[in-house]
Amino acid sequence: MTEAIIDLKDIAVTFDDGHQVVHAVQDVNLQIQTGDIYGIIGYSGAGKSTLVRVINLLQPPTTGQVVVNGQALQTLSPAALRQARKHVGMIFQHFNLMQSRTVLGNVIYPLLGQKISKQDRRAKALRLLKLVGLTDYAQIYPDKLSGGQKQRVAIARALVTDPQILISDEATSALDPKTTAAILELLQRVNRELGITIVLITHEMQVIKSICHHVAVMADGRIVERGPVAEVFTAPKAPLTVDFVETSTNVRAAIQRITKTIKLSELAADQELIAFKFVGQSTKQGIVSQLSQTLGVDVNILFANIDQIDGQNVGDMIAIITGDLTAFNTAVTNMAAQGVHTRIINEEVVKGMVD
Ligand SMILES: Nc1ncnc2c1ncn2[C@@H]1O[C@H](COP(=O)(O)OP(=O)(O)OP(=O)(O)O)[C@@H](O)[C@H]1O
């Protein structure tokens, strides 16, 4: 078993300005293994940024223990803490580049004041600019760059101190979908080729789905669900997780669209609207058509979608089933082990959908 490079124990962060008390993070225990890409998802104000700032003690916790790379950070001297922080790089939504310095100047900056020769500094920064695909931009100033290029500079700068951990705080939130995909691909390369553990904060399940291996879902300062991305994605338990997953697969929009034209209350007694999820091999087996033949039920497909999550196929389908519903539901419930999950869409499910 690989060891946890980040071990947060019983973390709470409370802000109290004398007028208002905010419990930004509560009861968080989180272990992240070396080499993982770990996503933390939640809506605005959930406590994500506060929690990741605890990892390098930029935000000291009110209670709890922070162990990074085997070091209990709260016990370190200021000098040792400064040293430990060099092993944790950060990138942000708004890049935080210095406009007065060139691209190369920005990447070199964290090395100033370190015992490393000018040539070596420059060579290292140029190596990283090559890694992020900006060799030709070394002498350009940031205001001449696109958002995606600025984030590439920020990634090179974050890597220049040889971190073992890279924290990405909404790093793709200001970028268009194509640039987002390119930056996520770069982060994946950084993880794979340099072995850097990545902790990635986002409010988009799409981002988690693209590159993360594990995910924690946060609400009101707490982790409400966590696990391998494929598992959380295919069988979400907390209502908030269901909401994130259904938004990213377009299932929620599809259910809303379908139930606008087909009134659930007008379905016949032998009809049900059912959302199916197929995981892994079950995406290829034509299970529903087989069942429809065996049980003599009619399947009217209204929506279908297939996705790749952490290398695994995941399919979604919404259909009206007509016929012996008891036999059909018993048959599909028994297929959970084969990766088939179903949910009956009733008025309550539709009402519970957050816009
Ligand atoms: N320095 C601070 N002083 C007081 N309250 C704070 C401080 N920093 C954060 N908070 C509050 O703590 C809560 C969690 O904020 P945090 O920024 O960690 O959430 P988030 O999930 O990262 O959201 P966002 O994506 O909007 O940044 C919020 O209610 C926020 O207003």
CSV table of C-alpha atoms and ligand atoms in Angstrom, one decimal:
chain,number,residue,atom,x,y,z
A,1,MET,CA,0.0,0.0,0.0
A,2,THR,CA,1.3,3.5,-0.9
A,3,GLU,CA,1.6,5.9,2.0
A,4,ALA,CA,-0.5,9.0,2.6
A,5,ILE,CA,1.5,12.0,1.6
A,6,ILE,CA,-1.2,14.2,3.1
A,7,ASP,CA,-2.9,13.3,6.3
A,8,LEU,CA,-5.4,15.7,7.8
A,9,LYS,CA,-6.7,14.7,11.2
A,10,ASP,CA,-9.9,16.0,12.8
A,11,ILE,CA,-9.5,19.4,11.1
A,12,ALA,CA,-11.7,22.3,12.0
A,13,VAL,CA,-11.3,26.0,10.9
A,14,THR,CA,-13.5,28.6,12.6
A,15,PHE,CA,-13.4,32.3,11.7
A,16,ASP,CA,-14.5,34.6,14.4
A,17,ASP,CA,-14.3,38.3,13.8
A,18,GLY,CA,-16.1,39.2,17.0
A,19,HIS,CA,-19.4,39.7,15.2
A,20,GLN,CA,-19.8,36.5,13.3
A,21,VAL,CA,-18.6,32.9,13.7
A,22,VAL,CA,-18.1,30.9,10.5
A,23,HIS,CA,-17.4,27.2,10.7
A,24,ALA,CA,-15.6,27.0,7.4
A,25,VAL,CA,-14.2,23.5,7.9
A,26,GLN,CA,-15.5,20.9,10.4
A,27,ASP,CA,-14.6,17.3,11.3
A,28,VAL,CA,-12.4,16.7,8.3
A,29,ASN,CA,-10.3,13.6,8.2
A,30,LEU,CA,-8.6,13.2,4.8
A,31,GLN,CA,-5.8,11.0,3.7
A,32,ILE,CA,-4.3,11.5,0.2
A,33,GLN,CA,-1.9,8.8,-1.2
A,34,THR,CA,1.3,9.6,-2.9
A,35,GLY,CA,0.8,9.9,-6.7
A,36,ASP,CA,-3.0,10.4,-6.5
A,37,ILE,CA,-5.0,13.1,-8.3
A,38,TYR,CA,-7.5,13.9,-5.6
A,39,GLY,CA,-10.5,16.1,-6.4
A,40,ILE,CA,-12.4,18.2,-3.9
A,41,ILE,CA,-15.8,19.3,-5.2
A,42,GLY,CA,-18.4,21.6,-3.7
A,43,TYR,CA,-20.4,24.7,-4.3
A,44,SER,CA,-19.1,28.2,-3.4
A,45,GLY,CA,-18.6,28.6,0.3
A,46,ALA,CA,-18.4,24.8,1.0
A,47,GLY,CA,-14.9,25.3,2.6
A,48,LYS,CA,-12.7,23.9,-0.2
A,49,SER,CA,-10.2,26.7,-0.4
A,50,THR,CA,-9.9,26.9,3.3
A,51,LEU,CA,-9.3,23.2,3.6
A,52,VAL,CA,-6.5,23.1,1.0
A,53,ARG,CA,-4.8,26.1,2.5
A,54,VAL,CA,-4.6,24.0,5.6
A,55,ILE,CA,-2.4,21.5,3.7
A,56,ASN,CA,0.6,24.0,3.7
A,57,LEU,CA,-0.6,25.8,6.8
A,58,LEU,CA,-1.3,29.0,4.9
A,59,GLN,CA,-4.5,28.6,6.9
A,60,PRO,CA,-3.6,27.2,10.4
A,61,PRO,CA,-6.5,25.0,11.6
A,62,THR,CA,-8.4,25.9,14.7
A,63,THR,CA,-8.1,22.3,15.8
A,64,GLY,CA,-6.6,19.1,14.3
A,65,GLN,CA,-3.3,17.9,13.0
A,66,VAL,CA,-1.7,18.4,9.6
A,67,VAL,CA,0.9,15.8,8.6
A,68,VAL,CA,2.5,16.2,5.1
A,69,ASN,CA,5.2,13.9,3.9
A,70,GLY,CA,5.5,12.4,7.3
A,71,GLN,CA,6.1,15.8,9.0
A,72,ALA,CA,3.6,17.2,11.6
A,73,LEU,CA,3.7,20.8,10.2
A,74,GLN,CA,2.4,22.5,13.3
A,75,THR,CA,5.5,21.3,15.3
A,76,LEU,CA,8.0,22.7,12.8
A,77,SER,CA,10.1,25.8,13.4
A,78,PRO,CA,9.3,28.8,11.1
A,79,ALA,CA,12.5,28.0,9.0
A,80,ALA,CA,11.6,24.3,8.7
A,81,LEU,CA,8.0,25.2,7.8
A,82,ARG,CA,9.3,27.5,5.0
A,83,GLN,CA,11.3,24.6,3.7
A,84,ALA,CA,8.3,22.2,3.9
A,85,ARG,CA,6.1,24.7,2.0
A,86,LYS,CA,8.5,24.5,-1.0
A,87,HIS,CA,7.2,21.0,-1.5
A,88,VAL,CA,3.7,22.2,-2.0
A,89,GLY,CA,3.1,24.2,-5.2
A,90,MET,CA,-0.2,26.1,-5.9
A,91,ILE,CA,-2.0,27.3,-8.9
A,92,PHE,CA,-5.1,29.6,-8.9
A,93,GLN,CA,-8.1,30.6,-11.0
A,94,HIS,CA,-6.6,34.1,-11.7
A,95,PHE,CA,-3.0,32.9,-12.3
A,96,ASN,CA,-1.4,35.5,-10.0
A,97,LEU,CA,1.5,36.3,-12.4
A,98,MET,CA,3.7,39.4,-12.0
A,99,GLN,CA,2.9,41.7,-14.9
A,100,SER,CA,6.2,43.5,-14.6
A,101,ARG,CA,8.3,40.4,-15.2
A,102,THR,CA,8.6,38.3,-18.3
A,103,VAL,CA,7.4,34.7,-18.5
A,104,LEU,CA,10.9,33.5,-17.7
A,105,GLY,CA,11.1,36.1,-14.8
A,106,ASN,CA,7.9,34.8,-13.3
A,107,VAL,CA,9.0,31.2,-13.4
A,108,ILE,CA,12.5,32.0,-12.0
A,109,TYR,CA,11.0,34.2,-9.2
A,110,PRO,CA,10.5,31.4,-6.5
A,111,LEU,CA,14.2,30.5,-6.9
A,112,LEU,CA,15.5,33.9,-6.1
A,113,GLY,CA,17.2,33.9,-2.7
A,114,GLN,CA,17.9,30.2,-3.0
A,115,LYS,CA,21.5,28.8,-3.2
A,116,ILE,CA,21.4,28.1,-6.9
A,117,SER,CA,23.5,29.8,-9.6
A,118,LYS,CA,22.0,32.2,-12.1
A,119,GLN,CA,22.7,29.8,-15.0
A,120,ASP,CA,21.1,26.9,-13.2
A,121,ARG,CA,18.0,28.9,-12.3
A,122,ARG,CA,17.6,29.9,-15.9
A,123,ALA,CA,18.2,26.4,-17.2
A,124,LYS,CA,15.6,25.0,-14.7
A,125,ALA,CA,13.0,27.6,-15.6
A,126,LEU,CA,13.6,27.0,-19.3
A,127,ARG,CA,13.2,23.2,-18.8
A,128,LEU,CA,9.8,23.8,-17.2
A,129,LEU,CA,8.7,26.2,-19.9
A,130,LYS,CA,9.5,23.4,-22.4
A,131,LEU,CA,7.4,21.0,-20.3
A,132,VAL,CA,4.4,23.3,-20.4
A,133,GLY,CA,4.9,24.1,-24.1
A,134,LEU,CA,6.0,27.8,-23.8
A,135,THR,CA,9.7,27.7,-24.9
A,136,ASP,CA,9.1,30.4,-27.4
A,137,TYR,CA,7.4,32.7,-24.9
A,138,ALA,CA,10.3,33.1,-22.3
A,139,GLN,CA,10.8,36.9,-23.0
A,140,ILE,CA,7.1,37.8,-23.4
A,141,TYR,CA,5.2,39.7,-20.7
A,142,PRO,CA,2.0,38.1,-19.2
A,143,ASP,CA,-0.4,40.7,-20.7
A,144,LYS,CA,0.4,39.3,-24.2
A,145,LEU,CA,-0.7,35.8,-23.2
A,146,SER,CA,-4.0,34.0,-23.4
A,147,GLY,CA,-5.6,32.6,-20.2
A,148,GLY,CA,-4.5,29.1,-21.0
A,149,GLN,CA,-0.9,30.3,-21.6
A,150,LYS,CA,-0.9,32.3,-18.3
A,151,GLN,CA,-2.0,29.1,-16.5
A,152,ARG,CA,0.8,27.2,-18.1
A,153,VAL,CA,3.3,29.8,-16.8
A,154,ALA,CA,1.7,29.5,-13.4
A,155,ILE,CA,2.2,25.7,-13.5
A,156,ALA,CA,5.8,26.1,-14.5
A,157,ARG,CA,6.4,28.5,-11.7
A,158,ALA,CA,4.6,26.2,-9.2
A,159,LEU,CA,6.9,23.3,-10.3
A,160,VAL,CA,10.2,25.2,-10.2
A,161,THR,CA,10.8,24.5,-6.5
A,162,ASP,CA,10.4,20.7,-7.1
A,163,PRO,CA,7.2,20.2,-5.2
A,164,GLN,CA,5.9,16.8,-4.3
A,165,ILE,CA,2.3,18.1,-4.1
A,166,LEU,CA,0.5,20.5,-6.5
A,167,ILE,CA,-2.6,22.2,-5.3
A,168,SER,CA,-4.9,23.5,-8.0
A,169,ASP,CA,-7.6,25.9,-6.7
A,170,GLU,CA,-10.2,26.3,-9.5
A,171,ALA,CA,-7.3,26.6,-12.0
A,172,THR,CA,-9.6,26.0,-15.0
A,173,SER,CA,-12.6,28.0,-13.8
A,174,ALA,CA,-11.8,31.1,-15.9
A,175,LEU,CA,-11.0,29.1,-19.0
A,176,ASP,CA,-13.1,28.0,-22.0
A,177,PRO,CA,-13.8,24.2,-22.4
A,178,LYS,CA,-11.1,23.5,-25.0
A,179,THR,CA,-8.4,25.3,-22.9
A,180,THR,CA,-9.7,23.6,-19.8
A,181,ALA,CA,-9.2,20.2,-21.4
A,182,ALA,CA,-5.6,21.2,-22.5
A,183,ILE,CA,-4.7,22.4,-19.0
A,184,LEU,CA,-6.2,19.2,-17.4
A,185,GLU,CA,-4.2,17.1,-19.8
A,186,LEU,CA,-1.0,19.0,-18.8
A,187,LEU,CA,-1.8,18.4,-15.1
A,188,GLN,CA,-2.2,14.7,-15.9
A,189,ARG,CA,1.2,14.7,-17.5
A,190,VAL,CA,2.7,16.5,-14.5
A,191,ASN,CA,1.2,13.8,-12.3
A,192,ARG,CA,2.3,10.9,-14.5
A,193,GLU,CA,5.8,12.0,-15.6
A,194,LEU,CA,7.0,13.9,-12.5
A,195,GLY,CA,5.1,11.7,-10.0
A,196,ILE,CA,3.6,14.8,-8.3
A,197,THR,CA,0.5,14.3,-6.2
A,198,ILE,CA,-2.3,16.7,-7.2
A,199,VAL,CA,-5.1,18.1,-5.1
A,200,LEU,CA,-7.6,19.8,-7.3
A,201,ILE,CA,-10.5,22.0,-6.1
A,202,THR,CA,-13.4,22.5,-8.5
A,203,HIS,CA,-17.2,23.1,-8.6
A,204,GLU,CA,-17.5,21.1,-11.8
A,205,MET,CA,-17.9,17.3,-11.8
A,206,GLN,CA,-16.7,17.3,-15.5
A,207,VAL,CA,-13.2,18.4,-14.2
A,208,ILE,CA,-13.2,15.6,-11.6
A,209,LYS,CA,-14.3,13.1,-14.2
A,210,SER,CA,-11.6,14.1,-16.6
A,211,ILE,CA,-8.5,13.5,-14.5
A,212,CYS,CA,-9.1,12.6,-10.8
A,213,HIS,CA,-8.7,9.1,-9.3
A,214,HIS,CA,-10.4,10.0,-6.0
A,215,VAL,CA,-13.0,12.6,-5.0
A,216,ALA,CA,-14.3,14.2,-1.9
A,217,VAL,CA,-17.6,16.1,-2.0
A,218,MET,CA,-17.8,19.0,0.5
A,219,ALA,CA,-20.8,20.9,1.8
A,220,ASP,CA,-21.0,23.3,4.8
A,221,GLY,CA,-17.4,22.6,5.7
A,222,ARG,CA,-17.8,18.8,5.9
A,223,ILE,CA,-16.9,16.0,3.6
A,224,VAL,CA,-20.3,14.4,2.8
A,225,GLU,CA,-19.0,11.6,0.4
A,226,ARG,CA,-15.7,10.4,-0.9
A,227,GLY,CA,-14.2,7.5,-2.8
A,228,PRO,CA,-12.7,6.4,-6.2
A,229,VAL,CA,-14.2,8.6,-8.9
A,230,ALA,CA,-15.7,5.8,-10.9
A,231,GLU,CA,-17.5,4.5,-7.8
A,232,VAL,CA,-18.8,7.8,-6.6
A,233,PHE,CA,-19.8,8.7,-10.1
A,234,THR,CA,-21.7,5.5,-10.8
A,235,ALA,CA,-23.4,5.1,-7.4
A,236,PRO,CA,-23.6,8.5,-5.7
A,237,LYS,CA,-25.2,8.4,-2.3
A,238,ALA,CA,-25.4,11.9,-0.9
A,239,PRO,CA,-28.1,14.1,-2.6
A,240,LEU,CA,-25.4,16.7,-3.3
A,241,THR,CA,-23.3,14.2,-5.1
A,242,VAL,CA,-26.3,13.0,-7.1
A,243,ASP,CA,-26.8,16.6,-8.1
A,244,PHE,CA,-23.2,17.1,-9.3
A,245,VAL,CA,-23.2,13.8,-11.2
A,246,GLU,CA,-26.5,14.4,-12.9
A,247,THR,CA,-25.5,17.9,-13.9
A,248,SER,CA,-22.3,16.7,-15.5
A,249,THR,CA,-23.9,13.8,-17.4
A,250,ASN,CA,-26.8,15.9,-18.6
A,251,VAL,CA,-29.2,13.4,-17.0
A,252,ARG,CA,-30.8,16.0,-14.8
A,253,ALA,CA,-31.5,18.3,-17.8
A,254,ALA,CA,-32.8,15.3,-19.7
A,255,ILE,CA,-35.2,14.3,-16.8
A,256,GLN,CA,-36.4,17.9,-16.6
A,257,ARG,CA,-37.0,18.1,-20.3
A,258,ILE,CA,-38.7,14.8,-20.5
A,259,THR,CA,-41.0,15.5,-17.5
A,260,LYS,CA,-42.1,18.8,-19.1
A,261,THR,CA,-43.6,17.0,-22.1
A,262,ILE,CA,-44.6,13.7,-20.4
A,263,LYS,CA,-46.7,14.2,-17.3
A,264,LEU,CA,-45.7,11.5,-14.7
A,265,SER,CA,-49.2,11.6,-13.3
A,266,GLU,CA,-50.6,10.6,-16.7
A,267,LEU,CA,-48.5,7.4,-17.1
A,268,ALA,CA,-50.6,4.2,-17.1
A,269,ALA,CA,-50.6,1.8,-14.2
A,270,ASP,CA,-48.2,-0.5,-16.0
A,271,GLN,CA,-45.8,2.3,-17.0
A,272,GLU,CA,-42.8,3.8,-15.2
A,273,LEU,CA,-40.1,6.3,-16.1
A,274,ILE,CA,-36.7,4.8,-15.2
A,275,ALA,CA,-33.2,6.1,-15.3
A,276,PHE,CA,-30.6,3.4,-15.9
A,277,LYS,CA,-26.9,3.5,-15.3
A,278,PHE,CA,-24.6,0.9,-16.9
A,279,VAL,CA,-21.0,0.5,-15.7
A,280,GLY,CA,-18.1,-1.3,-17.4
A,281,GLN,CA,-19.0,-4.4,-19.4
A,282,SER,CA,-22.8,-3.8,-18.9
A,283,THR,CA,-22.6,-0.9,-21.3
A,284,LYS,CA,-22.0,-3.3,-24.2
A,285,GLN,CA,-24.4,-6.1,-23.4
A,286,GLY,CA,-27.8,-4.9,-24.5
A,287,ILE,CA,-29.2,-5.9,-21.1
A,288,VAL,CA,-32.4,-3.9,-21.4
A,289,SER,CA,-33.3,-5.3,-24.9
A,290,GLN,CA,-32.7,-8.8,-23.6
A,291,LEU,CA,-34.9,-8.2,-20.5
A,292,SER,CA,-37.5,-6.7,-22.7
A,293,GLN,CA,-37.6,-9.8,-24.8
A,294,THR,CA,-37.6,-12.2,-21.9
A,295,LEU,CA,-40.2,-10.4,-19.8
A,296,GLY,CA,-42.2,-9.1,-22.7
A,297,VAL,CA,-42.0,-5.4,-21.6
A,298,ASP,CA,-41.9,-2.5,-23.9
A,299,VAL,CA,-38.9,-0.1,-23.7
A,300,ASN,CA,-39.2,3.4,-25.1
A,301,ILE,CA,-35.8,5.1,-24.9
A,302,LEU,CA,-35.9,8.9,-24.4
A,303,PHE,CA,-32.3,9.7,-23.6
A,304,ALA,CA,-28.9,7.9,-23.8
A,305,ASN,CA,-25.4,9.0,-23.1
A,306,ILE,CA,-22.0,7.2,-22.7
A,307,ASP,CA,-19.0,8.5,-20.8
A,308,GLN,CA,-15.4,7.4,-19.9
A,309,ILE,CA,-14.6,7.8,-16.2
A,310,ASP,CA,-11.1,6.8,-15.0
A,311,GLY,CA,-10.8,4.5,-18.0
A,312,GLN,CA,-14.2,2.9,-17.5
A,313,ASN,CA,-17.3,3.1,-19.7
A,314,VAL,CA,-20.4,4.5,-17.9
A,315,GLY,CA,-23.7,4.7,-19.8
A,316,ASP,CA,-26.9,6.6,-18.8
A,317,MET,CA,-30.3,5.8,-20.3
A,318,ILE,CA,-33.8,7.1,-19.5
A,319,ALA,CA,-36.8,5.1,-20.8
A,320,ILE,CA,-40.5,4.5,-20.2
A,321,ILE,CA,-41.0,0.8,-19.4
A,322,THR,CA,-44.5,-0.7,-20.1
A,323,GLY,CA,-45.6,-4.1,-18.9
A,324,ASP,CA,-45.0,-6.3,-15.9
A,325,LEU,CA,-43.1,-3.7,-13.8
A,326,THR,CA,-42.7,-5.9,-10.7
A,327,ALA,CA,-40.9,-8.6,-12.7
A,328,PHE,CA,-38.8,-6.0,-14.6
A,329,ASN,CA,-37.7,-4.1,-11.4
A,330,THR,CA,-36.8,-7.4,-9.7
A,331,ALA,CA,-34.8,-8.5,-12.7
A,332,VAL,CA,-32.8,-5.2,-12.9
A,333,THR,CA,-32.3,-5.0,-9.1
A,334,ASN,CA,-30.6,-8.5,-9.3
A,335,MET,CA,-28.2,-7.1,-12.0
A,336,ALA,CA,-26.5,-4.5,-9.7
A,337,ALA,CA,-23.5,-6.8,-9.4
A,338,GLN,CA,-23.2,-6.7,-13.2
A,339,GLY,CA,-23.0,-2.9,-13.1
A,340,VAL,CA,-26.7,-2.1,-13.8
A,341,HIS,CA,-28.3,0.5,-11.6
A,342,THR,CA,-31.8,1.9,-11.9
A,343,ARG,CA,-33.8,4.7,-10.4
A,344,ILE,CA,-37.6,5.2,-10.8
A,345,ILE,CA,-38.3,8.8,-11.7
A,346,ASN,CA,-41.3,10.0,-9.7
A,347,GLU,CA,-42.7,13.4,-8.8
A,348,GLU,CA,-40.5,13.5,-5.7
A,349,VAL,CA,-37.3,13.0,-7.6
A,350,VAL,CA,-38.2,15.8,-10.1
A,351,LYS,CA,-39.2,18.2,-7.3
A,352,GLY,CA,-35.9,17.5,-5.5
A,353,MET,CA,-33.8,18.6,-8.4
A,354,VAL,CA,-31.9,21.8,-7.7
A,355,ASP,CA,-31.8,24.4,-10.6
B,1,LIG,N1,-10.6,34.8,6.2
B,1,LIG,C1,-11.9,34.5,6.4
B,1,LIG,N2,-12.6,35.2,7.4
B,1,LIG,C2,-13.9,34.9,7.6
B,1,LIG,N3,-14.6,34.0,6.9
B,1,LIG,C3,-14.0,33.3,5.9
B,1,LIG,C4,-12.6,33.6,5.6
B,1,LIG,N4,-12.2,32.7,4.6
B,1,LIG,C5,-13.3,32.0,4.2
B,1,LIG,N5,-14.3,32.4,5.0
B,1,LIG,C6,-15.7,31.8,5.0
B,1,LIG,O1,-15.6,30.4,5.1
B,1,LIG,C7,-16.5,29.7,4.3
B,1,LIG,C8,-15.8,28.7,3.4
B,1,LIG,O2,-15.0,29.5,2.4
B,1,LIG,P1,-14.1,28.9,1.3
B,1,LIG,O3,-13.5,30.0,0.5
B,1,LIG,O4,-13.2,27.9,1.9
B,1,LIG,O5,-15.2,28.1,0.4
B,1,LIG,P2,-15.0,27.5,-1.1
B,1,LIG,O6,-15.7,26.2,-1.1
B,1,LIG,O7,-13.5,27.5,-1.4
B,1,LIG,O8,-15.8,28.5,-1.9
B,1,LIG,P3,-15.3,29.5,-3.1
B,1,LIG,O9,-15.2,28.5,-4.3
B,1,LIG,O10,-16.4,30.5,-3.3
B,1,LIG,O11,-14.0,30.0,-2.7
B,1,LIG,C9,-17.3,30.8,3.6
B,1,LIG,O12,-18.5,31.0,4.3
B,1,LIG,C10,-16.4,32.0,3.6
B,1,LIG,O13,-17.1,33.2,3.6
